[in-house]
Short mmCIF file of C-alpha atoms in Angstrom, two decimals:
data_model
loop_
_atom_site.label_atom_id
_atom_site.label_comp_id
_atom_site.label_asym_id
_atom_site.label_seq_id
_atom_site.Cartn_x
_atom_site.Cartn_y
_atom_site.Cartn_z
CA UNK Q 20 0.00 0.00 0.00
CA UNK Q 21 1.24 3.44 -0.72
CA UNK Q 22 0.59 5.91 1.70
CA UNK Q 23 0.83 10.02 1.19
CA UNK Q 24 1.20 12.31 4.15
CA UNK Q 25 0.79 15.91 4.58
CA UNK Q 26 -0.12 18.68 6.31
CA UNK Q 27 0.33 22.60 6.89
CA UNK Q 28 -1.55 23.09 4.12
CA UNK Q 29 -2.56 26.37 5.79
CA UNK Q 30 -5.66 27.43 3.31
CA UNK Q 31 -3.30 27.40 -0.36
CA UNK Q 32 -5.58 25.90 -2.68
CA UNK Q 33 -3.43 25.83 -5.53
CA UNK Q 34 -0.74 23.59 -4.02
CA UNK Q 35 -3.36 21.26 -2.57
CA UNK Q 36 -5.04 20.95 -5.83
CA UNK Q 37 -1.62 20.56 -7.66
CA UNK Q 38 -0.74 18.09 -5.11
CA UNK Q 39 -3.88 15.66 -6.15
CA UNK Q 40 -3.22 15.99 -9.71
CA UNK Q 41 0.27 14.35 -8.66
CA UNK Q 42 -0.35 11.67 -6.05
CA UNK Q 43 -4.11 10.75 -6.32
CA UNK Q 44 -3.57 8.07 -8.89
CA UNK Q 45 -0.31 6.81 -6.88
CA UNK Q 46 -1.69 6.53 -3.22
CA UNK Q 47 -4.11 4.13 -1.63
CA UNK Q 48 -4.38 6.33 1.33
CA UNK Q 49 -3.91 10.09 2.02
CA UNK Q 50 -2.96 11.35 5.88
CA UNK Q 51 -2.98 14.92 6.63
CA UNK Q 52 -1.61 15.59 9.97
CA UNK Q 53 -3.75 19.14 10.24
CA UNK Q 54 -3.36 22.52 10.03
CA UNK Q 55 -5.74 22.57 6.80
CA UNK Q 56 -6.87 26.20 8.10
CA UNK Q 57 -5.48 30.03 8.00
CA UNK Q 58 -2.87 32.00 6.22
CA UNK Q 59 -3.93 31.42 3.12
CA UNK Q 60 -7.41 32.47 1.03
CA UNK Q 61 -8.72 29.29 0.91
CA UNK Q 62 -9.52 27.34 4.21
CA UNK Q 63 -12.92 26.65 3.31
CA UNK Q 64 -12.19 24.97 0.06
CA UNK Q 65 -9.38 23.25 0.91
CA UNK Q 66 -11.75 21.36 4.20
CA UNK Q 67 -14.23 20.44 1.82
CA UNK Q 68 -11.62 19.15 -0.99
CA UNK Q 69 -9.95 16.87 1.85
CA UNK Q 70 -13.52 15.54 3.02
CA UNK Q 71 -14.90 14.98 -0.55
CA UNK Q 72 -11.59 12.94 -1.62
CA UNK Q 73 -12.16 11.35 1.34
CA UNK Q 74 -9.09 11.94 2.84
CA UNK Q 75 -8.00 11.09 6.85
CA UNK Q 76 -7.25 14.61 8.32
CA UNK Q 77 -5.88 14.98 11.75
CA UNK Q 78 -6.19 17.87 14.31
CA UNK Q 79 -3.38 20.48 14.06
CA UNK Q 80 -2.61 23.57 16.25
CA UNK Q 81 -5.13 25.95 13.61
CA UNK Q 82 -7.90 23.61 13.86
CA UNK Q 83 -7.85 23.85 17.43
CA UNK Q 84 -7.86 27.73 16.88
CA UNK Q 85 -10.72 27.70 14.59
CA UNK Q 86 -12.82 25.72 16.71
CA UNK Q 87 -12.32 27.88 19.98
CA UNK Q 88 -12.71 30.83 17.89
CA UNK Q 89 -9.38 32.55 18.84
CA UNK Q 90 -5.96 32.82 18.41
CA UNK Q 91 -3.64 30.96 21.54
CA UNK Q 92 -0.23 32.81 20.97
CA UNK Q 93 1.36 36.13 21.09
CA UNK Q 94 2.97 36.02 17.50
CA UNK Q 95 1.85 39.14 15.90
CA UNK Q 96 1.03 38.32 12.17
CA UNK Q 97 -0.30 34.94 12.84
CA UNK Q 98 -2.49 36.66 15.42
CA UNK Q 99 -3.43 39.19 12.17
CA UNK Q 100 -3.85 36.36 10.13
CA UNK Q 101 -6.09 34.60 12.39
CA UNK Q 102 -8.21 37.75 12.34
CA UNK Q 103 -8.38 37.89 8.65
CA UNK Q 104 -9.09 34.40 7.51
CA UNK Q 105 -11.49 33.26 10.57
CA UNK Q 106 -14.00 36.56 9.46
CA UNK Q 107 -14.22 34.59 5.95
CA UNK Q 108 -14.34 30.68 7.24
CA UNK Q 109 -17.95 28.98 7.02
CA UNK Q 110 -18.94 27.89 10.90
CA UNK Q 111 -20.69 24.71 9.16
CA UNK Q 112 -17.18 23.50 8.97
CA UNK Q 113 -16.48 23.23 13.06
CA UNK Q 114 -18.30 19.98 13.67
CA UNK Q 115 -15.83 18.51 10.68
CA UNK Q 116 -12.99 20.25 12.60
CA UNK Q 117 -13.86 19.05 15.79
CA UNK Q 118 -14.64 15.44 14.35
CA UNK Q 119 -10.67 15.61 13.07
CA UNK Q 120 -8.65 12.71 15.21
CA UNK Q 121 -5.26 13.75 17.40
CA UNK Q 122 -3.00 10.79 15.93
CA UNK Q 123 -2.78 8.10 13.39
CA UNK Q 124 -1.04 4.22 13.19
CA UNK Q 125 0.78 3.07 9.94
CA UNK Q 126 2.15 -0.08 10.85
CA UNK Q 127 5.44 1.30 12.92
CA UNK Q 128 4.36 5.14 12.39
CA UNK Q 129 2.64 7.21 14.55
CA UNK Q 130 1.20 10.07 12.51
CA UNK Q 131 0.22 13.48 14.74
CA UNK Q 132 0.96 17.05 13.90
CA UNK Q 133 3.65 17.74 16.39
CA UNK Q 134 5.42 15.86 19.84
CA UNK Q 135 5.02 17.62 22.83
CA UNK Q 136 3.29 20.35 20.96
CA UNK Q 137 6.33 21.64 20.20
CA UNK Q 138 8.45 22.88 17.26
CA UNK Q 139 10.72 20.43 16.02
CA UNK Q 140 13.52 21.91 13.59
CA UNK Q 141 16.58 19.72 11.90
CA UNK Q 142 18.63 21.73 14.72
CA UNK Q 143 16.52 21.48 17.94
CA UNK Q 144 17.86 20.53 20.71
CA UNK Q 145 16.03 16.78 21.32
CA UNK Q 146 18.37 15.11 24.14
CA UNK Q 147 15.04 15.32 26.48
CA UNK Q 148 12.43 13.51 24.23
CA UNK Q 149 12.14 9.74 24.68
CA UNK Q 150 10.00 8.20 21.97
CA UNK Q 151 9.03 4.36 21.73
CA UNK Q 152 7.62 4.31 18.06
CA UNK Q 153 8.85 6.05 14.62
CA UNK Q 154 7.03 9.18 14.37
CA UNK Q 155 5.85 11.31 11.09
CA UNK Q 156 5.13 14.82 11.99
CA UNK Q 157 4.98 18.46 10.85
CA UNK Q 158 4.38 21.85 12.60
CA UNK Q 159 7.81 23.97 11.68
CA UNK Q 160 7.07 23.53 8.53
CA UNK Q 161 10.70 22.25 7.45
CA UNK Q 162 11.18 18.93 6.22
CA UNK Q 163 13.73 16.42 7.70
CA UNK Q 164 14.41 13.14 8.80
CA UNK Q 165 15.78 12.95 12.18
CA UNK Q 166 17.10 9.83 14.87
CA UNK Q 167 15.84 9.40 18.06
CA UNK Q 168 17.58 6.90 20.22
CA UNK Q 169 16.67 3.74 18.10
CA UNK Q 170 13.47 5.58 16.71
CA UNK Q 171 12.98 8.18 14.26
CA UNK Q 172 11.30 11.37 13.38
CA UNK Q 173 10.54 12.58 9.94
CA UNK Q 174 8.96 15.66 9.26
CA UNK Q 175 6.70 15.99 6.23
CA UNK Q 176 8.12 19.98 5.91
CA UNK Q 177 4.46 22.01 4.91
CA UNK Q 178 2.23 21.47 1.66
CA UNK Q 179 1.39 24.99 1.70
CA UNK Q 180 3.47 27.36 3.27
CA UNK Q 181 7.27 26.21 3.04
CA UNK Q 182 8.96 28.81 5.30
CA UNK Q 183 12.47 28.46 3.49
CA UNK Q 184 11.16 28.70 0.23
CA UNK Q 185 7.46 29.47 -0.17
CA UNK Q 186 6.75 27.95 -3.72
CA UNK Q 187 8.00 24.55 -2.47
CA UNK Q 188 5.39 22.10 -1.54
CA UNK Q 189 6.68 19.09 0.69
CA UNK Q 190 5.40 15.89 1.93
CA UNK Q 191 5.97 11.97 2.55
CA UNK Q 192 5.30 8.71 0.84
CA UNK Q 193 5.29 5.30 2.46
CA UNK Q 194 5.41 1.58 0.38
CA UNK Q 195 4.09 -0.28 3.09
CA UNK Q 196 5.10 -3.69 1.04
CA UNK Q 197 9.03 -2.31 0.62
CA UNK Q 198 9.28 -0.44 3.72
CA UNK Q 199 10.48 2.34 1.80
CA UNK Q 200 9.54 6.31 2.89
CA UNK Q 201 10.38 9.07 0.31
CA UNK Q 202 10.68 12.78 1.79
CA UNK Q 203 8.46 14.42 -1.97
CA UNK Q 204 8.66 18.01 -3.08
CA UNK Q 205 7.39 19.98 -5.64
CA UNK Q 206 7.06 23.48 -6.80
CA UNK Q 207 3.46 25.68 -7.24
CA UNK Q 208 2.74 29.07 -8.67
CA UNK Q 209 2.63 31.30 -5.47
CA UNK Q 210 1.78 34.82 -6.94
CA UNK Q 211 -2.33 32.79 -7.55
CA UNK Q 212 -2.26 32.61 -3.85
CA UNK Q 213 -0.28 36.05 -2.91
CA UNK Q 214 -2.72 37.54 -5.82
CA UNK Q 215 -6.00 36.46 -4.32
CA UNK Q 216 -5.04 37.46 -0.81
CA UNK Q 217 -4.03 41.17 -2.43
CA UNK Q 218 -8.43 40.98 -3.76
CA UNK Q 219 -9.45 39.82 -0.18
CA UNK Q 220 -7.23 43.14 0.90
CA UNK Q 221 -5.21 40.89 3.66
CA UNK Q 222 -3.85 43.49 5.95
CA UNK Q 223 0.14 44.42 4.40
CA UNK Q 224 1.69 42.97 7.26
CA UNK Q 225 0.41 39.64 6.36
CA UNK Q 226 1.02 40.61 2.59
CA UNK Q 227 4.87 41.45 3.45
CA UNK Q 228 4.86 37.68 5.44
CA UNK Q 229 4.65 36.39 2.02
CA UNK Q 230 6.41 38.55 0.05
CA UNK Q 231 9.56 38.59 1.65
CA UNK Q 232 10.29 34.74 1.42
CA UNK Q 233 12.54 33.68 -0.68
CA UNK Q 234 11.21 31.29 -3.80
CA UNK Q 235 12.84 28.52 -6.17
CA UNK Q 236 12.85 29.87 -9.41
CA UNK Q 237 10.20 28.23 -11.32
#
């Protein structure tokens, strides 16, 4: 069985639906480990595309957001995005938010959006985490695989808002018959999702966010 994980997808449309056009006639079974919701123009669409392709979506950090109806940290533009793109999202969705699971098994896997709700970088400092499976998570939105004692971590890196290079979509494929896990990336057009947040006049400081990222020429 091949088996596609994701996640950060973070309301960009155009790399979800680039994503599918890839890997839907390769994969048996699509994971997203959450954060479906904010940042970009299209949280709405991209909940219902997930649910109608029948896809298994965790809970991530934005869900959780979304469903209390407020932002939990102090960050400044992800508090401003928050305020932007919960105004636009359709309420119907919180009962399919709330319905999202916290973790996932693939045979030695455990699939969740982050350990210890914290952000795990190819540089943190990890001395203090004990693990007793393989885990597959995302959250920092950088892509990696890491070791644990005799366990390890990958990290998908994020479908829709790569924070090293924001064109760059990244994710994970499992052959369950091989054993074999790929860390996937691809590139998508950006300026359709910078363009439609400049129409839904996103505040500039959540403009600039985007703008100032560096991209892989396409």
């Amino acid at each position: 069985m091949i088996v596609t994980i994701f996640g950060d997808v973070h309301g960009n449309l155009v790399a979800l639906e680039k994503f599918f056009k890839i890997e839907k006639m390769e994969t048996d079974l699509f994971i997203c480990h959450g954060d479906v919701v904010n940042y970009g123009p299209w949280s709405n669409e991209c909940i219902e595309l997930l649910q109608d392709l029948n896809c298994k979506v965790l809970k991530g950090n934005h869900e959780q957001f979304y469903i209390q109806g407020s932002y939990g940290g102090t960050n400044v533009i992800a508090k401003t995005f928050f305020q932007k793109c919960y105004e636009n999202f359709d309420s119907k969705w919180i009962q399919t938010l709330k319905g999202y699971e916290e973790e996932t098994i693939i045979q030695n896997f455990t699939i969740t959006h982050t350990i210890n709700n914290s952000y795990i970088f190819s540089d943190t400092n990890i001395d203090e985490i004990s693990l007793d499976c393989d885990y597959i998570i995302g959250h920092s939105h950088q892509q990696f695989k890491r070791s644990i004692g005799d366990n390890f971590v990958f990290n998908t890196g994020s479908l829709g808002q790569n924070r090293q290079y924001i064109n760059q979509s990244c994710y994970i494929k499992i052959d369950t018959v091989k054993q074999k896990i790929e860390l996937k990336s691809f590139l998508h057009d950006i300026d359709k999702v910078i363009n439609q947040m400049k129409k839904e006049n996103y505040p500039e400081i959540c403009l600039n966010y985007y703008l100032s990222k560096q991209k892989v020429i396409l």
